[in-house]
Coordinates of C-alpha atoms in Angstrom, one line a residue:
Chain A
M1 CA 23.5 0.2 32.2
S2 CA 26.6 -1.0 30.6
E3 CA 27.0 -0.8 27.1
K4 CA 26.5 -4.0 26.7
K5 CA 23.8 -4.5 29.2
Q6 CA 22.3 -1.7 26.6
L7 CA 22.6 -3.2 23.6
K8 CA 20.8 -6.2 24.5
A9 CA 17.9 -4.8 25.8
A10 CA 17.5 -2.7 22.2
L11 CA 18.1 -6.1 20.7
F12 CA 15.2 -7.7 22.8
A13 CA 12.4 -4.9 22.4
A14 CA 13.4 -4.9 18.4
F15 CA 13.5 -8.7 17.6
P16 CA 9.7 -9.1 17.9
F17 CA 8.7 -6.4 15.9
T18 CA 11.0 -7.8 13.5
L19 CA 9.4 -10.9 13.2
P20 CA 6.2 -10.4 10.3
I21 CA 9.5 -9.5 8.5
L22 CA 11.8 -12.8 9.1
A23 CA 8.7 -15.0 7.7
G24 CA 8.0 -12.1 4.9
F25 CA 12.3 -11.6 4.0
L26 CA 13.1 -15.7 4.1
F27 CA 10.2 -16.1 1.9
L28 CA 10.5 -13.6 -0.5
G29 CA 14.7 -13.8 -0.2
M30 CA 14.5 -17.2 -1.0
S31 CA 12.1 -16.8 -4.5
Y32 CA 14.4 -14.4 -5.4
G33 CA 17.5 -16.2 -4.9
M34 CA 15.9 -19.6 -6.6
L35 CA 15.1 -16.6 -9.2
M36 CA 18.7 -16.2 -9.7
A37 CA 19.7 -20.0 -9.4
S38 CA 17.6 -20.7 -12.3
R39 CA 18.7 -18.0 -14.1
G40 CA 22.3 -19.6 -13.8
F41 CA 23.7 -17.1 -11.1
S42 CA 25.9 -18.3 -8.9
F43 CA 24.7 -17.8 -5.2
L44 CA 27.4 -15.4 -4.6
Y45 CA 25.2 -13.0 -7.0
P46 CA 21.5 -13.0 -4.4
C47 CA 24.2 -13.0 -1.5
L48 CA 26.5 -9.7 -2.4
M49 CA 23.0 -8.1 -4.4
A50 CA 21.1 -8.5 -0.8
L51 CA 24.1 -7.1 0.7
T52 CA 25.3 -4.0 -1.1
I53 CA 21.7 -3.0 -2.8
F54 CA 19.3 -4.3 0.0
G55 CA 16.4 -3.4 -2.2
G56 CA 13.5 -6.4 -2.8
S57 CA 12.6 -4.8 -5.9
L58 CA 15.2 -3.2 -7.3
E59 CA 17.1 -6.9 -6.7
F60 CA 14.3 -8.7 -9.0
V61 CA 14.8 -6.2 -11.8
A62 CA 18.5 -6.5 -11.3
A63 CA 18.2 -10.1 -12.1
T64 CA 16.7 -9.2 -15.2
M65 CA 18.8 -6.4 -16.4
L66 CA 22.2 -8.9 -15.4
L67 CA 20.7 -10.9 -18.6
G68 CA 20.2 -8.3 -21.2
S69 CA 22.6 -6.1 -22.8
F70 CA 25.2 -3.7 -20.7
A71 CA 23.3 -0.3 -20.8
P72 CA 25.0 1.6 -18.1
L73 CA 22.7 4.4 -18.2
Q74 CA 19.5 3.1 -18.5
T75 CA 20.3 1.1 -15.6
F76 CA 21.1 3.8 -13.3
I77 CA 17.5 5.3 -14.3
A78 CA 16.0 2.2 -13.9
A79 CA 17.4 1.8 -10.6
F80 CA 16.9 5.7 -9.3
I81 CA 13.0 5.6 -10.3
I82 CA 12.8 2.0 -8.5
Q83 CA 13.8 3.4 -5.5
A84 CA 13.2 7.1 -5.8
R85 CA 10.3 6.3 -3.0
H86 CA 13.6 6.1 -0.7
L87 CA 14.0 9.7 -0.9
F88 CA 10.5 10.5 1.1
Y89 CA 11.5 8.2 3.4
G90 CA 14.7 10.3 4.0
I91 CA 12.6 13.3 4.3
S92 CA 10.5 11.4 7.2
M93 CA 13.0 9.9 9.1
L94 CA 15.5 13.4 9.0
E95 CA 14.4 14.4 12.5
K96 CA 14.2 10.2 13.9
Y97 CA 17.7 9.4 12.9
K98 CA 19.3 12.4 14.5
D99 CA 21.9 12.1 16.9
T100 CA 22.2 8.6 16.5
G101 CA 26.1 9.0 16.3
L102 CA 28.1 6.9 13.4
K103 CA 25.4 4.2 13.5
K104 CA 23.1 6.7 11.3
L105 CA 25.1 6.0 8.2
Y106 CA 24.3 2.4 8.9
L107 CA 20.5 3.2 9.5
I108 CA 20.5 5.4 5.8
F109 CA 22.4 2.7 3.8
G110 CA 19.5 -0.5 5.3
M111 CA 16.5 2.1 5.2
C112 CA 14.0 -0.3 3.2
D113 CA 9.7 0.3 3.0
E114 CA 9.8 -2.2 6.2
S115 CA 12.3 -0.9 8.3
F116 CA 11.8 2.8 7.6
S117 CA 7.7 1.9 8.4
I118 CA 8.9 0.3 11.4
N119 CA 11.4 2.5 13.0
Y120 CA 9.1 5.7 11.9
S121 CA 6.3 4.3 13.2
V122 CA 6.7 2.4 16.6
E123 CA 6.4 3.4 20.1
I124 CA 10.2 2.8 21.2
P125 CA 10.0 0.9 24.7
K126 CA 10.8 3.2 27.7
G127 CA 14.5 2.6 28.6
V128 CA 15.6 1.3 25.5
D129 CA 18.1 3.2 23.7
K130 CA 15.9 4.9 20.7
G131 CA 19.7 4.7 17.8
W132 CA 20.3 1.0 18.9
F133 CA 16.9 -0.1 18.7
M134 CA 16.5 1.4 14.7
F135 CA 20.0 0.0 14.5
F136 CA 18.6 -3.4 15.3
V137 CA 15.5 -3.4 13.8
T138 CA 17.5 -2.3 10.2
L139 CA 20.2 -5.2 11.2
L140 CA 18.1 -7.5 11.3
N141 CA 15.9 -7.3 8.7
Q142 CA 19.1 -6.9 6.5
S143 CA 20.3 -10.5 7.6
Y144 CA 17.1 -11.9 7.3
W145 CA 17.0 -10.8 3.9
V146 CA 20.5 -11.9 3.3
I147 CA 19.8 -15.3 4.6
G148 CA 16.6 -16.1 2.6
A149 CA 18.4 -14.3 -0.7
T150 CA 22.1 -16.7 -0.1
T151 CA 19.9 -19.5 0.9
G152 CA 17.6 -19.6 -2.1
G153 CA 20.7 -19.4 -4.4
L154 CA 22.5 -22.0 -2.5
I155 CA 19.1 -24.3 -3.1
G156 CA 17.8 -23.5 -6.5
S157 CA 14.9 -24.7 -7.5
F158 CA 15.2 -28.2 -6.4
I159 CA 11.9 -27.1 -4.0
T160 CA 8.8 -26.6 -4.7
F161 CA 7.5 -24.3 -2.0
K162 CA 3.9 -25.3 -0.2
L163 CA 4.2 -21.5 1.4
Y164 CA 2.1 -20.4 -1.3
G165 CA 0.9 -16.6 -0.2
L166 CA 3.4 -16.3 2.7
D167 CA 4.3 -12.9 0.5
F168 CA 1.1 -11.9 1.8
V169 CA 2.9 -11.2 5.3
M170 CA 4.2 -7.6 3.7
T171 CA 0.6 -6.6 3.0
S172 CA -0.4 -7.3 6.5
L173 CA 2.2 -6.0 8.2
F174 CA 1.3 -2.5 5.7
V175 CA -2.3 -2.5 6.4
V176 CA -1.4 -2.8 10.1
I177 CA 0.8 0.2 10.1
F178 CA -1.5 2.1 8.1
L179 CA -4.0 1.5 10.3
E180 CA -2.0 2.2 13.5
Q181 CA -1.3 5.7 11.8
W182 CA -5.0 5.9 10.7
L183 CA -6.0 5.4 14.7
K184 CA -3.6 7.8 16.4
E185 CA -4.3 10.4 13.7
K186 CA -7.1 13.1 14.5
K187 CA -7.6 13.6 10.8
H188 CA -7.1 11.3 7.9
Y189 CA -6.6 14.0 5.2
T190 CA -2.5 12.3 4.9
A191 CA -3.5 8.4 4.0
V192 CA -6.6 9.8 2.2
I193 CA -4.4 11.1 -0.4
G194 CA -1.9 8.7 -0.1
L195 CA -4.5 6.1 -1.0
F196 CA -6.3 8.2 -3.4
S197 CA -2.9 9.1 -5.4
S198 CA -1.5 5.5 -5.4
V199 CA -5.1 3.6 -7.0
V200 CA -5.6 6.6 -9.0
C201 CA -2.2 6.7 -10.5
L202 CA -2.2 2.7 -10.5
V203 CA -5.2 2.5 -12.8
L204 CA -3.8 5.1 -15.1
F205 CA -0.2 3.7 -15.4
G206 CA -0.4 0.5 -14.9
A207 CA 0.9 -1.9 -12.3
E208 CA 4.8 -1.2 -13.5
D209 CA 5.1 2.7 -13.9
F210 CA 3.1 4.2 -11.1
L211 CA 5.0 4.5 -8.4
I212 CA 6.4 8.2 -9.6
P213 CA 3.2 9.7 -10.5
T214 CA 2.1 8.7 -6.9
M215 CA 4.8 10.3 -5.7
V216 CA 4.4 13.7 -7.1
C217 CA 0.5 13.3 -6.5
I218 CA 1.3 13.1 -3.1
V219 CA 3.5 16.3 -2.8
G220 CA 1.1 17.8 -5.1
F221 CA -1.7 17.0 -2.9
L222 CA 0.1 17.8 0.5
T223 CA 1.4 21.4 -0.8
I224 CA -2.2 22.4 -2.1
F225 CA -3.5 21.6 1.3
R226 CA -0.8 22.8 3.3
R227 CA -3.0 25.2 5.4
P228 CA -6.0 22.7 5.8
I229 CA -4.2 20.1 6.4
E230 CA -1.9 21.8 9.5
K231 CA -4.7 23.5 10.9
E232 CA -7.6 21.2 11.8
G233 CA -4.8 19.1 12.9
G234 CA -3.9 16.5 10.4
L235 CA -1.0 16.4 11.1
L236 CA 0.7 13.6 13.8
Chain B
M1 CA 27.5 -9.1 -20.3
S2 CA 30.9 -10.1 -19.6
M3 CA 31.6 -10.5 -15.4
T4 CA 33.5 -7.3 -15.1
E5 CA 29.9 -5.5 -16.7
Q6 CA 27.8 -7.3 -14.6
I7 CA 29.8 -5.7 -11.6
I8 CA 29.5 -2.4 -13.0
T9 CA 25.5 -2.8 -13.2
I10 CA 25.1 -4.0 -10.0
A11 CA 27.8 -1.4 -8.9
I12 CA 25.3 1.0 -10.5
C13 CA 22.3 -0.7 -9.1
V14 CA 23.9 0.3 -5.8
L15 CA 25.1 3.5 -6.1
A16 CA 21.6 4.6 -7.2
T17 CA 20.1 2.8 -3.9
L18 CA 22.7 4.9 -1.8
L19 CA 21.9 8.1 -3.4
T20 CA 17.7 7.9 -3.1
R21 CA 18.1 6.6 0.9
F22 CA 21.3 9.7 1.2
L23 CA 19.9 12.9 -0.1
P24 CA 18.0 14.4 1.8
F25 CA 19.9 13.4 4.4
I26 CA 23.1 15.3 2.6
I27 CA 21.0 18.4 1.5
F28 CA 19.2 19.0 5.1
R29 CA 23.0 18.2 6.7
G30 CA 24.4 20.3 10.0
N31 CA 22.9 22.4 12.5
K32 CA 20.5 24.1 10.6
P33 CA 16.9 23.9 11.3
L34 CA 14.8 22.8 8.4
P35 CA 12.9 24.5 6.5
K36 CA 9.3 25.3 7.4
Y37 CA 7.8 23.1 4.4
I38 CA 10.0 20.0 4.5
Q39 CA 9.8 19.5 8.4
Y40 CA 6.0 19.7 7.2
L41 CA 6.5 16.6 4.5
G42 CA 8.5 15.2 7.5
K43 CA 5.7 14.5 9.5
A44 CA 2.8 15.3 6.7
L45 CA 4.2 12.1 4.0
P46 CA 4.1 9.0 5.9
A47 CA 0.6 8.5 6.4
A48 CA 0.4 9.0 2.7
I49 CA 3.6 6.7 2.0
F50 CA 2.2 3.6 4.5
G51 CA -1.2 3.9 2.2
M52 CA 0.9 3.6 -1.3
L53 CA 2.7 0.6 0.4
V54 CA -0.6 -0.9 0.5
V55 CA -1.3 -0.4 -2.8
Y56 CA 2.2 -1.3 -4.1
C57 CA 1.9 -4.4 -2.7
L58 CA -1.2 -5.3 -4.1
K59 CA -0.6 -3.6 -7.9
N60 CA -0.4 -6.9 -9.0
V61 CA -3.8 -7.8 -8.4
N62 CA -6.2 -8.2 -11.2
V63 CA -10.0 -7.3 -10.2
T64 CA -11.5 -8.2 -13.5
A65 CA -10.4 -11.9 -13.9
Y66 CA -10.5 -14.9 -11.6
S67 CA -9.9 -14.4 -8.3
F68 CA -11.1 -10.6 -8.8
G69 CA -8.9 -9.7 -5.4
I70 CA -11.7 -11.6 -3.2
P71 CA -8.7 -13.1 -1.5
E72 CA -6.9 -10.3 -0.8
L73 CA -9.6 -8.4 0.0
I74 CA -10.9 -11.3 2.2
A75 CA -7.9 -11.3 4.2
I76 CA -7.0 -7.5 4.5
V77 CA -10.7 -7.5 6.3
A78 CA -9.5 -10.1 8.5
V79 CA -6.2 -8.3 9.4
V80 CA -8.1 -4.9 10.4
T81 CA -10.4 -7.1 12.7
L82 CA -8.2 -8.7 14.0
H83 CA -6.4 -5.6 14.8
L84 CA -9.6 -3.5 15.9
W85 CA -10.3 -6.1 18.3
K86 CA -7.0 -7.0 19.7
R87 CA -4.8 -4.3 18.6
Q88 CA -1.8 -7.1 19.0
M89 CA 0.6 -6.3 15.4
I90 CA 2.0 -9.7 15.2
L91 CA -1.3 -11.4 15.6
S92 CA -3.1 -9.0 13.2
I93 CA -0.2 -9.8 10.7
A94 CA -0.2 -13.7 11.5
G95 CA -3.8 -14.2 11.2
G96 CA -4.0 -12.4 7.8
T97 CA -1.4 -14.2 6.3
I98 CA -2.5 -17.4 7.2
I99 CA -6.2 -16.7 5.7
Y100 CA -5.0 -15.9 3.0
M101 CA -2.8 -18.7 2.1
L102 CA -5.9 -21.0 3.1
L103 CA -8.2 -19.0 0.9
I104 CA -5.4 -19.2 -2.6
Q105 CA -4.4 -22.7 -1.5
L106 CA -7.3 -24.2 -0.4
V107 CA -10.4 -22.6 -2.1
F108 CA -9.5 -20.1 -4.7

């Protein structure tokens, strides 16, 4: 296959998997852009932040940070904590992102929740180049977010949405990916550890602060139960 | 906050994000085989993470006040049912989302 054909095949194979994210990111990105506009920021802010940070939850928080007083160290700590879950994605993708050449840099840069989930769990169609497939998943997802955020910043808060509830597309996406993983694995130890840790930490620490304790619990349980998990086929 | 301070603040957010995304790849680079424990985590983490992401999406649902998380619950049951029935990712996601939107716009 010529290089051009190969790229095209990968793009076409990747696109359908990104459709839910197209809907979700355009909607959430626009909400974010409109929030920025309502706080008096030019559309360039959401646009550039979508391009460079590319992490929805942090960008929403940053919208508030930018209106506060200048506090570099606090900003760094808060940002790192909000984004810490990416450490887990990286560990999970060490093998999959191998041998993808220079594309690897962008694959890692653009590794948001959604791109990670799709690139980890999707079975790439036969004959399609793995590296380019994952590259296009990542690129398409980021472009949806950038387009959404920029558009939101441009139109400001003039338009009230009749699309209330569309953000549930993200929940549905993760439910489906979780379910797919569940159906594929023989034992559900790790899935149950994830659900259990998250729910307990959510109740104990509240919606704003539960991610870090959850991550600690997950690693703790996975380490304690490593032997039974490995022995009884708890891994894919 | 001045414009320069704003740019620095955004740059710090970028830096922190880059760090969380690149760190594992920087630590475990090269052709050395991965430590067994990290290999294990790489395989064991994803299912746990997907569970965490589902809960993360639902973190602001209040089960002690109206609407008690009922629309979310119904929509998730719909997603799961659709998916077990047809196993078409797009159908399950679209179906669940539309049901959720109808529920919160018209019913709850």
